[in-house]
Coordinates of N, CA and C in Angstrom, one line a residue:
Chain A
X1 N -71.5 -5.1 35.8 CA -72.3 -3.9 35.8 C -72.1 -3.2 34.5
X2 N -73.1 -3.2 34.0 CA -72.9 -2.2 32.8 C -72.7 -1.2 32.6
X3 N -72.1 -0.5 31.8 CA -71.4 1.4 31.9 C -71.9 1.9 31.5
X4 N -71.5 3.3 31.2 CA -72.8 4.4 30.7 C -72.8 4.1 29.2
X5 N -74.2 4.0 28.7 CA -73.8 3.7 27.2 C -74.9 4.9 26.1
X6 N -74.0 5.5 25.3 CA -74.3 6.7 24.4 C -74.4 6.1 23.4
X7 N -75.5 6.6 22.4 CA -76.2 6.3 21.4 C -76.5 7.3 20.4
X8 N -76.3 7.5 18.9 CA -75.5 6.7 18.3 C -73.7 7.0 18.7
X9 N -73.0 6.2 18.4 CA -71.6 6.1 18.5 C -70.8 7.4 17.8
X10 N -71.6 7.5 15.8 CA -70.7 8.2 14.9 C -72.1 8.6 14.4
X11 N -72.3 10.0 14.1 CA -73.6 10.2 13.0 C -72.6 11.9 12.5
X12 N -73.2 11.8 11.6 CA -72.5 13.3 10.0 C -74.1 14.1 10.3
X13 N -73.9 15.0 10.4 CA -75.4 16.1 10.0 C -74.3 16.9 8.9
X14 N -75.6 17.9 8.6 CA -75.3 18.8 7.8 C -75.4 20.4 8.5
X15 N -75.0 21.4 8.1 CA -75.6 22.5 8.6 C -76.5 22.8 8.8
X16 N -77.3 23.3 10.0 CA -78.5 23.6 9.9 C -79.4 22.8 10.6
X17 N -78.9 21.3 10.5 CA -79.8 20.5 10.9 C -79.4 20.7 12.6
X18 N -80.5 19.7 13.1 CA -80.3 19.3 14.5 C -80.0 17.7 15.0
X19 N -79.7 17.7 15.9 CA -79.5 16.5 15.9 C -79.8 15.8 18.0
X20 N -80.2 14.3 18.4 CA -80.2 14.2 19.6 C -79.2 13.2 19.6
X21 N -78.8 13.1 20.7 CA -77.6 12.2 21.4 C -78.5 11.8 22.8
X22 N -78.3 10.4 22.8 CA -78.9 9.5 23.8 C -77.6 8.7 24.8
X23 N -78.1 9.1 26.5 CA -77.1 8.5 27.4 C -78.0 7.7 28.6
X24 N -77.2 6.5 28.6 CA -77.6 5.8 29.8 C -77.3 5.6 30.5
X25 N -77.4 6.1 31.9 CA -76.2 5.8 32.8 C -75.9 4.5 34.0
X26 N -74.9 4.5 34.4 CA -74.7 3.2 35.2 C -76.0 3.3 36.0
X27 N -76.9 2.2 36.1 CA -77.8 1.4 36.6 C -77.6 2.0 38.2
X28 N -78.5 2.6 38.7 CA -78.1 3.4 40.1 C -77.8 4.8 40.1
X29 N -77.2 5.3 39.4 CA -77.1 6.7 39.4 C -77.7 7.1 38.6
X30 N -77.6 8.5 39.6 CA -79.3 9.2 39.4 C -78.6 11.0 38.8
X31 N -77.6 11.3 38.5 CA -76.7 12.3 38.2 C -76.0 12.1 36.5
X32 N -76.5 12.7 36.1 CA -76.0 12.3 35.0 C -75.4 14.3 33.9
X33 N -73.9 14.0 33.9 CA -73.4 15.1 32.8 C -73.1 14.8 31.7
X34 N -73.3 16.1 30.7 CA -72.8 16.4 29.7 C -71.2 16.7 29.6
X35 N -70.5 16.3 28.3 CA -69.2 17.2 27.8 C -69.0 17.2 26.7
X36 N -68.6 18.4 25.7 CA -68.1 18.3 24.5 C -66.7 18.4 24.8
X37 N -65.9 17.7 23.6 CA -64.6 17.4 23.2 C -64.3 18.1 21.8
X38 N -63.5 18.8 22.4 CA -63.2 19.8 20.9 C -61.1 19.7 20.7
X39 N -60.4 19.4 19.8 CA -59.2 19.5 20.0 C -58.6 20.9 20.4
X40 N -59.5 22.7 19.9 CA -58.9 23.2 20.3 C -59.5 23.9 21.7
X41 N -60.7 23.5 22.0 CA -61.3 23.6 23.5 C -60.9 22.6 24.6
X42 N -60.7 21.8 24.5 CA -60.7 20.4 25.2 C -61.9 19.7 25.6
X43 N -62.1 19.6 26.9 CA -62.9 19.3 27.2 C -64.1 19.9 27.8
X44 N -64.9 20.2 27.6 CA -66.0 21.4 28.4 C -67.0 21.5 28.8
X45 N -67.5 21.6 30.0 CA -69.0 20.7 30.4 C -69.8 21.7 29.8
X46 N -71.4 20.8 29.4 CA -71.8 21.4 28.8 C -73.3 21.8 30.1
X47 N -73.5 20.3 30.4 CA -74.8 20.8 31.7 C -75.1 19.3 32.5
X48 N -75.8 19.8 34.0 CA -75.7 18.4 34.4 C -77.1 18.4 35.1
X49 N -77.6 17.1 35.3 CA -79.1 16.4 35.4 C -79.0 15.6 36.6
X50 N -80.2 15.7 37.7 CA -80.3 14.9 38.8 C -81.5 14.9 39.0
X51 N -81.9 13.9 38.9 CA -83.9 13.3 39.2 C -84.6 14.7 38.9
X52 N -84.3 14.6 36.8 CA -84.9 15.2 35.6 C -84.8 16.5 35.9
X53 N -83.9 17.4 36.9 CA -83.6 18.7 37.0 C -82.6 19.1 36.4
X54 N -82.1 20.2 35.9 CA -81.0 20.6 35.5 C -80.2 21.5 36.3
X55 N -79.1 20.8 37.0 CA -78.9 21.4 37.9 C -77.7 22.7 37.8
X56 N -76.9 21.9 36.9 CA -75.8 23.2 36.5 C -75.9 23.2 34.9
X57 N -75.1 24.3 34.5 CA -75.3 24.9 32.6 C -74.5 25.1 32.6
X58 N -73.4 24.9 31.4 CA -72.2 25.3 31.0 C -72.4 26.5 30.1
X59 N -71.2 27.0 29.7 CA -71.1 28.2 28.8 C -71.2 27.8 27.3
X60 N -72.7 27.2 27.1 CA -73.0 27.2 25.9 C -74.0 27.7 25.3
X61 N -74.4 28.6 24.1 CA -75.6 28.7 23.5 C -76.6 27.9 23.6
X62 N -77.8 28.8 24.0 CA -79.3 28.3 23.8 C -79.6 26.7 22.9
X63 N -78.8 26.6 21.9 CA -78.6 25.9 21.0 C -78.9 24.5 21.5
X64 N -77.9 24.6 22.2 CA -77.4 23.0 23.1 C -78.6 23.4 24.3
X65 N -79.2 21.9 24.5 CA -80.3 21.6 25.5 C -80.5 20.1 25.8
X66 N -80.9 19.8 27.0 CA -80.9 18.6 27.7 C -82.7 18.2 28.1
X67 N -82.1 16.9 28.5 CA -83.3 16.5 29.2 C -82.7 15.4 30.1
X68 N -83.4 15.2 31.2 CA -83.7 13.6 32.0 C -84.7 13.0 32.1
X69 N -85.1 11.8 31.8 CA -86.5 11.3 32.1 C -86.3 10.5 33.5
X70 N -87.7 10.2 33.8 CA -87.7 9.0 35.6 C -86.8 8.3 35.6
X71 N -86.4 7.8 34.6 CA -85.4 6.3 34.6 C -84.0 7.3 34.5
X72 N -83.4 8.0 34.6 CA -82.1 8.8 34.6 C -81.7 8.9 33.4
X73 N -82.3 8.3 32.4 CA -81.6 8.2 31.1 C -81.6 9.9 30.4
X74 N -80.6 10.3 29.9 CA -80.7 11.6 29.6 C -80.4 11.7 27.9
X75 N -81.0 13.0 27.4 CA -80.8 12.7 25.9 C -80.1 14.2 26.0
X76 N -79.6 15.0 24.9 CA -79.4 16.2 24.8 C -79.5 17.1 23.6
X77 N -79.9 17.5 23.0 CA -80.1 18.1 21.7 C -79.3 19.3 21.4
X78 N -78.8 19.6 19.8 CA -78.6 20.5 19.1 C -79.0 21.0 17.8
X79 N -80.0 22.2 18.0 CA -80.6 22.6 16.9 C -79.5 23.5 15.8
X80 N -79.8 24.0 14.7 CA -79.2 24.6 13.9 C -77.6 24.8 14.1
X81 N -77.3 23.3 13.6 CA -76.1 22.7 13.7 C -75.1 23.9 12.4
X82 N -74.2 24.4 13.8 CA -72.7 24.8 12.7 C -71.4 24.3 12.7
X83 N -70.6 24.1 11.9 CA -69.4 24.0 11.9 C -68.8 23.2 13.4
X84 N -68.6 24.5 13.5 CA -67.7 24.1 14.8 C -68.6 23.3 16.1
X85 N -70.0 22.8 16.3 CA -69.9 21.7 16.8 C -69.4 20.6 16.2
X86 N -69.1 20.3 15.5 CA -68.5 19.2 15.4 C -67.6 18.6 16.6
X87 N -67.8 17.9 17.6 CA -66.8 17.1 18.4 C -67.4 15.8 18.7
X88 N -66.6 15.5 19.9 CA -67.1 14.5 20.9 C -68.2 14.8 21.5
X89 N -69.0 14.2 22.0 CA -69.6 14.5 23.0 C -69.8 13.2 24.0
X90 N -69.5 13.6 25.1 CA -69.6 12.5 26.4 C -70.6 12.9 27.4
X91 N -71.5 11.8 27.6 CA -71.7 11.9 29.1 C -71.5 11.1 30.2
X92 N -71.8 11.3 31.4 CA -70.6 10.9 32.7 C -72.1 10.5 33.4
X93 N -71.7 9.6 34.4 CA -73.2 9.7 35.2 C -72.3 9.4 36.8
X94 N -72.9 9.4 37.9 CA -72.3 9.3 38.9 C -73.7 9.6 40.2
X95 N -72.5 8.5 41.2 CA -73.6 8.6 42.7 C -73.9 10.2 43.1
X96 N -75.2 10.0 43.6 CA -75.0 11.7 44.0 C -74.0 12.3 44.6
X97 N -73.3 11.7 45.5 CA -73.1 12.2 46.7 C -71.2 11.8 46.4
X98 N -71.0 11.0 45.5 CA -69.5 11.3 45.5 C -69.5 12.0 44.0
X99 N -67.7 12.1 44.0 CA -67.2 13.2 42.5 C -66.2 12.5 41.5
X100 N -66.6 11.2 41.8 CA -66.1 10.1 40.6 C -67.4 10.2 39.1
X101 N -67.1 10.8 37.7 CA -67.8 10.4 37.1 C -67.4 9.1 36.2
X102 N -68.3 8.4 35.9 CA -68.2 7.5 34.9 C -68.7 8.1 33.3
X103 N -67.4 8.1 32.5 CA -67.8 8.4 31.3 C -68.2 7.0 30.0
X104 N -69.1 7.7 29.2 CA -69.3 6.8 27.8 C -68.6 7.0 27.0
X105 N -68.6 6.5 25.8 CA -67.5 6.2 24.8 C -67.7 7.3 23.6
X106 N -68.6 7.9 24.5 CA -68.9 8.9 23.5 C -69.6 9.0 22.2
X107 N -70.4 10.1 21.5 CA -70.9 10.3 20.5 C -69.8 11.8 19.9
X108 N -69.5 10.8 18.4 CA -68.6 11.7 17.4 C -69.7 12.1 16.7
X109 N -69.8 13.6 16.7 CA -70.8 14.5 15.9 C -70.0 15.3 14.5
X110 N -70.2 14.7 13.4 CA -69.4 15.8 12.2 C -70.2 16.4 11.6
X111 N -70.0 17.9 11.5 CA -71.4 18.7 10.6 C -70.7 19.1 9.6
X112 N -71.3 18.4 8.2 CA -70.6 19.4 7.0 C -71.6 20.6 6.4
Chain B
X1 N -60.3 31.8 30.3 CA -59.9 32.0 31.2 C -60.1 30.3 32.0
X2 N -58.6 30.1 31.9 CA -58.3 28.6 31.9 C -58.1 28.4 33.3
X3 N -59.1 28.1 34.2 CA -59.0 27.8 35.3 C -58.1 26.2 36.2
X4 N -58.3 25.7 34.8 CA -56.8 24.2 35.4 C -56.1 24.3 34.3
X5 N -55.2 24.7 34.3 CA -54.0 24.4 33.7 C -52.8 22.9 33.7
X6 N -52.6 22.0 32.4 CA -51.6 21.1 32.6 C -50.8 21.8 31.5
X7 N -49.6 22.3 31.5 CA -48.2 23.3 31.0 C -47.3 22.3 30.4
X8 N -47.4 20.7 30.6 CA -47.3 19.5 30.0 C -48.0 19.2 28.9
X9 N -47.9 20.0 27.3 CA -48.6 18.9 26.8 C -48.4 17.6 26.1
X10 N -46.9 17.3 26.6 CA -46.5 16.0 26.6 C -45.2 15.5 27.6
X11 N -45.3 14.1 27.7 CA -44.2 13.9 28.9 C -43.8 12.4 28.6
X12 N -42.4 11.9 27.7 CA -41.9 11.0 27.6 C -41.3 10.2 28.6
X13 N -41.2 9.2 29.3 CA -40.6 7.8 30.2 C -40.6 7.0 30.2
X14 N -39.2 6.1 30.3 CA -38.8 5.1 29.9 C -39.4 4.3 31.1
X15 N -40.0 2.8 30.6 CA -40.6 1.8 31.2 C -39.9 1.6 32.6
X16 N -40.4 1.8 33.7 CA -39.7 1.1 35.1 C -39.6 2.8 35.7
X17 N -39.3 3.4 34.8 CA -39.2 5.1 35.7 C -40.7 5.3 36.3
X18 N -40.4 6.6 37.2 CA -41.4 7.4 37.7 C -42.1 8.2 36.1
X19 N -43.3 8.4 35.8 CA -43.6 9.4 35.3 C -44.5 10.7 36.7
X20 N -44.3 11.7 36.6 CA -45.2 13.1 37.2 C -45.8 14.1 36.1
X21 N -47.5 14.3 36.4 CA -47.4 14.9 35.6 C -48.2 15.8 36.7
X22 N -48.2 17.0 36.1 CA -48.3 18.4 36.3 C -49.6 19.3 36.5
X23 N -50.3 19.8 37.5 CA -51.5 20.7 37.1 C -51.7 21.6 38.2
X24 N -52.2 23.2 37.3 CA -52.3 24.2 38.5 C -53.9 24.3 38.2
X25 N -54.3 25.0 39.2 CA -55.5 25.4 39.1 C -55.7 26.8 39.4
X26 N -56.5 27.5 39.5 CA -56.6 29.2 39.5 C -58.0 29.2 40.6
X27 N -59.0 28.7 40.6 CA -60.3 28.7 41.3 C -60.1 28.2 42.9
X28 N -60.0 29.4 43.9 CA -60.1 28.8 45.5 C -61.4 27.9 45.6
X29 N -62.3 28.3 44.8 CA -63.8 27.4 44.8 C -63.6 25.9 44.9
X30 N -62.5 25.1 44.1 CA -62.1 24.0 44.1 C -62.1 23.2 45.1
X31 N -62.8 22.3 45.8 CA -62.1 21.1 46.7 C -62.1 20.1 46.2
X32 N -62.2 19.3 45.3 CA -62.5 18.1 44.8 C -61.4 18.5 43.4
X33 N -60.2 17.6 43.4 CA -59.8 17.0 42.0 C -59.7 15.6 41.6
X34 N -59.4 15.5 40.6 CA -59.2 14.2 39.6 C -58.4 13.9 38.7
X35 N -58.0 12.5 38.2 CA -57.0 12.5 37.2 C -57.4 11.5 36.6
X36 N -57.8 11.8 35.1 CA -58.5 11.0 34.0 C -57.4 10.2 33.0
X37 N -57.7 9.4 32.6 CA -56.3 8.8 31.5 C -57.5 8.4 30.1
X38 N -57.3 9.2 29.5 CA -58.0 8.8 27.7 C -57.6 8.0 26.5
X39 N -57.7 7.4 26.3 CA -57.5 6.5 25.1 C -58.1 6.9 24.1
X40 N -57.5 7.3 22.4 CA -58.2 7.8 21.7 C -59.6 6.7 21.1
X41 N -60.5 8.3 21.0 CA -61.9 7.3 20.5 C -62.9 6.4 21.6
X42 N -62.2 6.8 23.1 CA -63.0 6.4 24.0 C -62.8 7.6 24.9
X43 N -64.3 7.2 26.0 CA -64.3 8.1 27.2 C -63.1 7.7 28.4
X44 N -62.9 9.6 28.7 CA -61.5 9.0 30.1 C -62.6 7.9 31.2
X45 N -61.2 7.8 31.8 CA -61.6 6.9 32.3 C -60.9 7.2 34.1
X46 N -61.9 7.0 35.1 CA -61.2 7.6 36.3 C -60.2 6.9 36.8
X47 N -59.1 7.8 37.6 CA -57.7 7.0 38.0 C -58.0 7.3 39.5
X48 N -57.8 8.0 40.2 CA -57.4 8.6 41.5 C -58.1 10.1 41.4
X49 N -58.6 10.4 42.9 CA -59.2 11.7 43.4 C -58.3 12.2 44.4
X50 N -58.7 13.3 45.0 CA -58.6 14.2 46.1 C -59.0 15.2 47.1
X51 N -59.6 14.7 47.8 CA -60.0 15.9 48.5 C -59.5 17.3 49.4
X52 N -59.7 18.2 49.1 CA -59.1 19.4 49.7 C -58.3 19.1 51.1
X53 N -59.3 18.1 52.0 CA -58.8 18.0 53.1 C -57.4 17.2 53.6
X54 N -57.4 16.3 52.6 CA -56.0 15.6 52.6 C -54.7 16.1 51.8
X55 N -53.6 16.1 51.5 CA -52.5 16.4 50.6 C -51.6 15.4 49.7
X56 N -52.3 14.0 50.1 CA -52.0 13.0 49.7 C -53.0 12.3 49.0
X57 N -52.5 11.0 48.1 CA -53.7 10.0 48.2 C -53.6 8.8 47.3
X58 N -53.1 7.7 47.7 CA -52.6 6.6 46.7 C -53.6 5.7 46.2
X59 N -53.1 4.8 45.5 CA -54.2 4.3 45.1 C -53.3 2.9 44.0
X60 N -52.4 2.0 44.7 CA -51.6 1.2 43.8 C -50.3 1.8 43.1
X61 N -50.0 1.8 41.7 CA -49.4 2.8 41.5 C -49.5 4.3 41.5
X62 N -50.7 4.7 41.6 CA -50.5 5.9 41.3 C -50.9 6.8 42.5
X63 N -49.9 7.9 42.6 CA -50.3 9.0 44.2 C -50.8 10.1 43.6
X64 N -51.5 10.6 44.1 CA -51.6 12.4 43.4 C -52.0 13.2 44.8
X65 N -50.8 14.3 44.2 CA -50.6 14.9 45.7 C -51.2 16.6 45.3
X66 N -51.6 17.1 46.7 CA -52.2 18.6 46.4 C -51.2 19.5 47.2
X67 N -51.1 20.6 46.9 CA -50.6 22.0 47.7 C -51.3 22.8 47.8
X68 N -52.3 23.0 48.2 CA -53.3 24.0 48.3 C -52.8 25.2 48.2
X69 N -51.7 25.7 48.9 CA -51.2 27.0 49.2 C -50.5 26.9 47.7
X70 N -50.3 26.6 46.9 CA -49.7 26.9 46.0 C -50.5 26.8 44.3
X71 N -51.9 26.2 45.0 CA -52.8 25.9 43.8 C -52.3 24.6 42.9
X72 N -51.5 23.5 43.2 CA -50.9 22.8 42.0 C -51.2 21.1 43.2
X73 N -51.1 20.4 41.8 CA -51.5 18.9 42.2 C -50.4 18.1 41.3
X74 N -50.3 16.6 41.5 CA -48.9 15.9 40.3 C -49.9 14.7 40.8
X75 N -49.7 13.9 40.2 CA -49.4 12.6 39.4 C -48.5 11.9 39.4
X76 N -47.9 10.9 40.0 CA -47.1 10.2 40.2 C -47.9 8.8 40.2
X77 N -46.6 8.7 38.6 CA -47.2 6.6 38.2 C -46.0 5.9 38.9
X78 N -45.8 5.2 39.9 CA -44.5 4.5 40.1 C -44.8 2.8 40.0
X79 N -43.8 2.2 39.2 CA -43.5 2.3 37.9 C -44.4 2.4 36.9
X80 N -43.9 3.1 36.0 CA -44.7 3.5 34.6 C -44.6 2.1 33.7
X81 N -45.7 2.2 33.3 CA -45.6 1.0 32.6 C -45.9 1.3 31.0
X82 N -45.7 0.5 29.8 CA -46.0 1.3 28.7 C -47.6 1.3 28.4
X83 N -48.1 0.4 29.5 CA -49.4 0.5 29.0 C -50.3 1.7 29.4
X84 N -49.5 2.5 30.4 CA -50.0 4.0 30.6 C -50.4 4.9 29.5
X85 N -49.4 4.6 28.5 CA -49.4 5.3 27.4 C -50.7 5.5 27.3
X86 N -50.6 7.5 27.3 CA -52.5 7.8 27.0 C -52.4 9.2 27.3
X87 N -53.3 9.8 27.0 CA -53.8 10.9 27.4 C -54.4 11.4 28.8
X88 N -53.7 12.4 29.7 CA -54.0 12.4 30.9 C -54.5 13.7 31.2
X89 N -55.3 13.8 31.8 CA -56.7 15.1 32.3 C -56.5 15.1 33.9
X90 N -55.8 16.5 34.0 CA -56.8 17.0 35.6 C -57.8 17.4 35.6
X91 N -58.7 17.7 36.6 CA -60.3 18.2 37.0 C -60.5 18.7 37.9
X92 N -61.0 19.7 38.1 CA -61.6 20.3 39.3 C -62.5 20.4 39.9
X93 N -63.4 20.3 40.8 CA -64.8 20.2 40.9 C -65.2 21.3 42.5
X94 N -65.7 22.1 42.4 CA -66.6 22.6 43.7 C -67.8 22.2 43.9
X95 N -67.0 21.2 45.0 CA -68.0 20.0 45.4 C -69.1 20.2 46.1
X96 N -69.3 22.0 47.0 CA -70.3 22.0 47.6 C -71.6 22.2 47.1
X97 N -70.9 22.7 45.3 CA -72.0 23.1 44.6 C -72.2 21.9 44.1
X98 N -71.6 21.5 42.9 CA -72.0 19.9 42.1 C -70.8 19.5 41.8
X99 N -71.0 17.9 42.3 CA -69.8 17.0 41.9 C -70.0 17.0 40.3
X100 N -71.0 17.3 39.6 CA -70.5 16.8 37.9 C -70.5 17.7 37.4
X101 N -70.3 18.8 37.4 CA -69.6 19.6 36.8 C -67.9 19.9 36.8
X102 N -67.5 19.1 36.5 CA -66.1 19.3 36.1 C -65.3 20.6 35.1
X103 N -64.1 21.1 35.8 CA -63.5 21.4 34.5 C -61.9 21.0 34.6
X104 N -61.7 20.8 33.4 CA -60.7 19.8 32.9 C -59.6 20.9 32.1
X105 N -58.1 20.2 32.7 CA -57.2 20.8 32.1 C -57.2 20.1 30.4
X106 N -56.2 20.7 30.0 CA -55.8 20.3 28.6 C -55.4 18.9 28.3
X107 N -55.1 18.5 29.2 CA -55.1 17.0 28.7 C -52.6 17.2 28.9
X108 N -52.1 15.9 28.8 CA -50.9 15.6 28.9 C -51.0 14.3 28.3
X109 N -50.1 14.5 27.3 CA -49.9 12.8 26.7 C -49.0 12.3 26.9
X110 N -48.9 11.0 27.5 CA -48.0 10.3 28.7 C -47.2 9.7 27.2
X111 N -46.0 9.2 27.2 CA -45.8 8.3 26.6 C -44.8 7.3 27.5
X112 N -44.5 6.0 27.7 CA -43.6 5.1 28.6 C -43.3 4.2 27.0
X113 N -41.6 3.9 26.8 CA -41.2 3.6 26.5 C -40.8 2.0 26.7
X114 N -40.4 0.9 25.9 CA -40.5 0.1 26.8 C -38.5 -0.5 27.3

């Protein structure tokens, strides 16, 4: 069974720009979250998606925004990229109804 | 306002020992935890859960136990092996609202010796 897989792996922006991150999740689940990885934040949810609703929002700026489409696959965007995004970013996908997530390998975002 | 706390952010043991590692939490909202182990440059990866209703919960090597009345949960690898070596995450979850929203302590980096 194949795992959640995030797309691209490594991408550099610049300031200013924006950028999307693409997640697929395990084949059957229909729940799919966000997380950013920061070394001095840790880990921090950012928002989470179930049959294309958004069901919970983390404590992040306008900035950061999601989507789901029919097929669960979820993408997430950041416009007017600064500095300090720069991290990880992961998403998790899982059965509705239990609180095991499956994470991807993540997308490394560097903004110079 | 750090709602899981791991006060470990590192914990050395030698191969064959017990490692425990450590986490409080501050939110009564919590019934649902977790314990993630990271490898750098990949996503954690799940180990073992718990639900409020139990105080126990094994799973091979590894137990992770709750006190509710005290807010705090451990980790117990019996034996530690060096391949544990990794980065380890508690989680919290208020499951009545949504299982995926997680929040995650600071992470503990295991080391086992061999």
């Amino acid at each position: 069974k194949a795992g959640v897989t995030q797309t691209p792996r490594y991408l550099i922006k610049t300031r200013g720009q924006q950028v999307t991150l693409s997640c697929s999740p395990i084949s059957g689940h229909r729940s799919v979250s966000w997380y950013q990885q920061t070394p001095g934040q840790g880990l921090q949810f950012l928002f989470e998606y179930f049959s294309e609703t958004q069901r919970n929002k983390g404590n992040f700026p306008g900035r950061f925004s999601g989507r789901q489409f029919s097929n669960s696959r979820s993408e997430m965007n950041v416009s007017t990229l600064e500095l300090g995004d720069s991290a990880l970013y992961l998403c998790a996908s899982s059965l509705p109804s239990t609180g095991e997530l499956f994470f991807g390998e993540g997308s490394r975002l560097t903004v110079l | 306002d750090q709602q899981v706390k791991q006060n470990s952010p590192s914990l050395s043991v030698q191969e064959g020992r017990i490692s425990i590692l450590n986490c409080d939490y501050t939110n009564s909202m919590f019934d649902y935890f977790l314990w993630y182990k990271k490898y750098p440059a990949e996503g954690p990866t799940f180990l073992i859960s718990i639900s409020s209703i139990k105080d126990k919960n094994e799973d091979g090597r590894f137990t992770v136990f709750l006190n509710k009345s005290a807010k705090h949960l451990s980790l117990h690898i019996v034996p530690s092996q060096p391949g544990d070596s990794a980065v380890y995450f508690c989680a919290a979850s208020a499951a009545t609202t949504s299982y995926g929203k997680l929040t995650f302590g600071q992470g503990t980096i295991l080391t086992v010796h061999p």
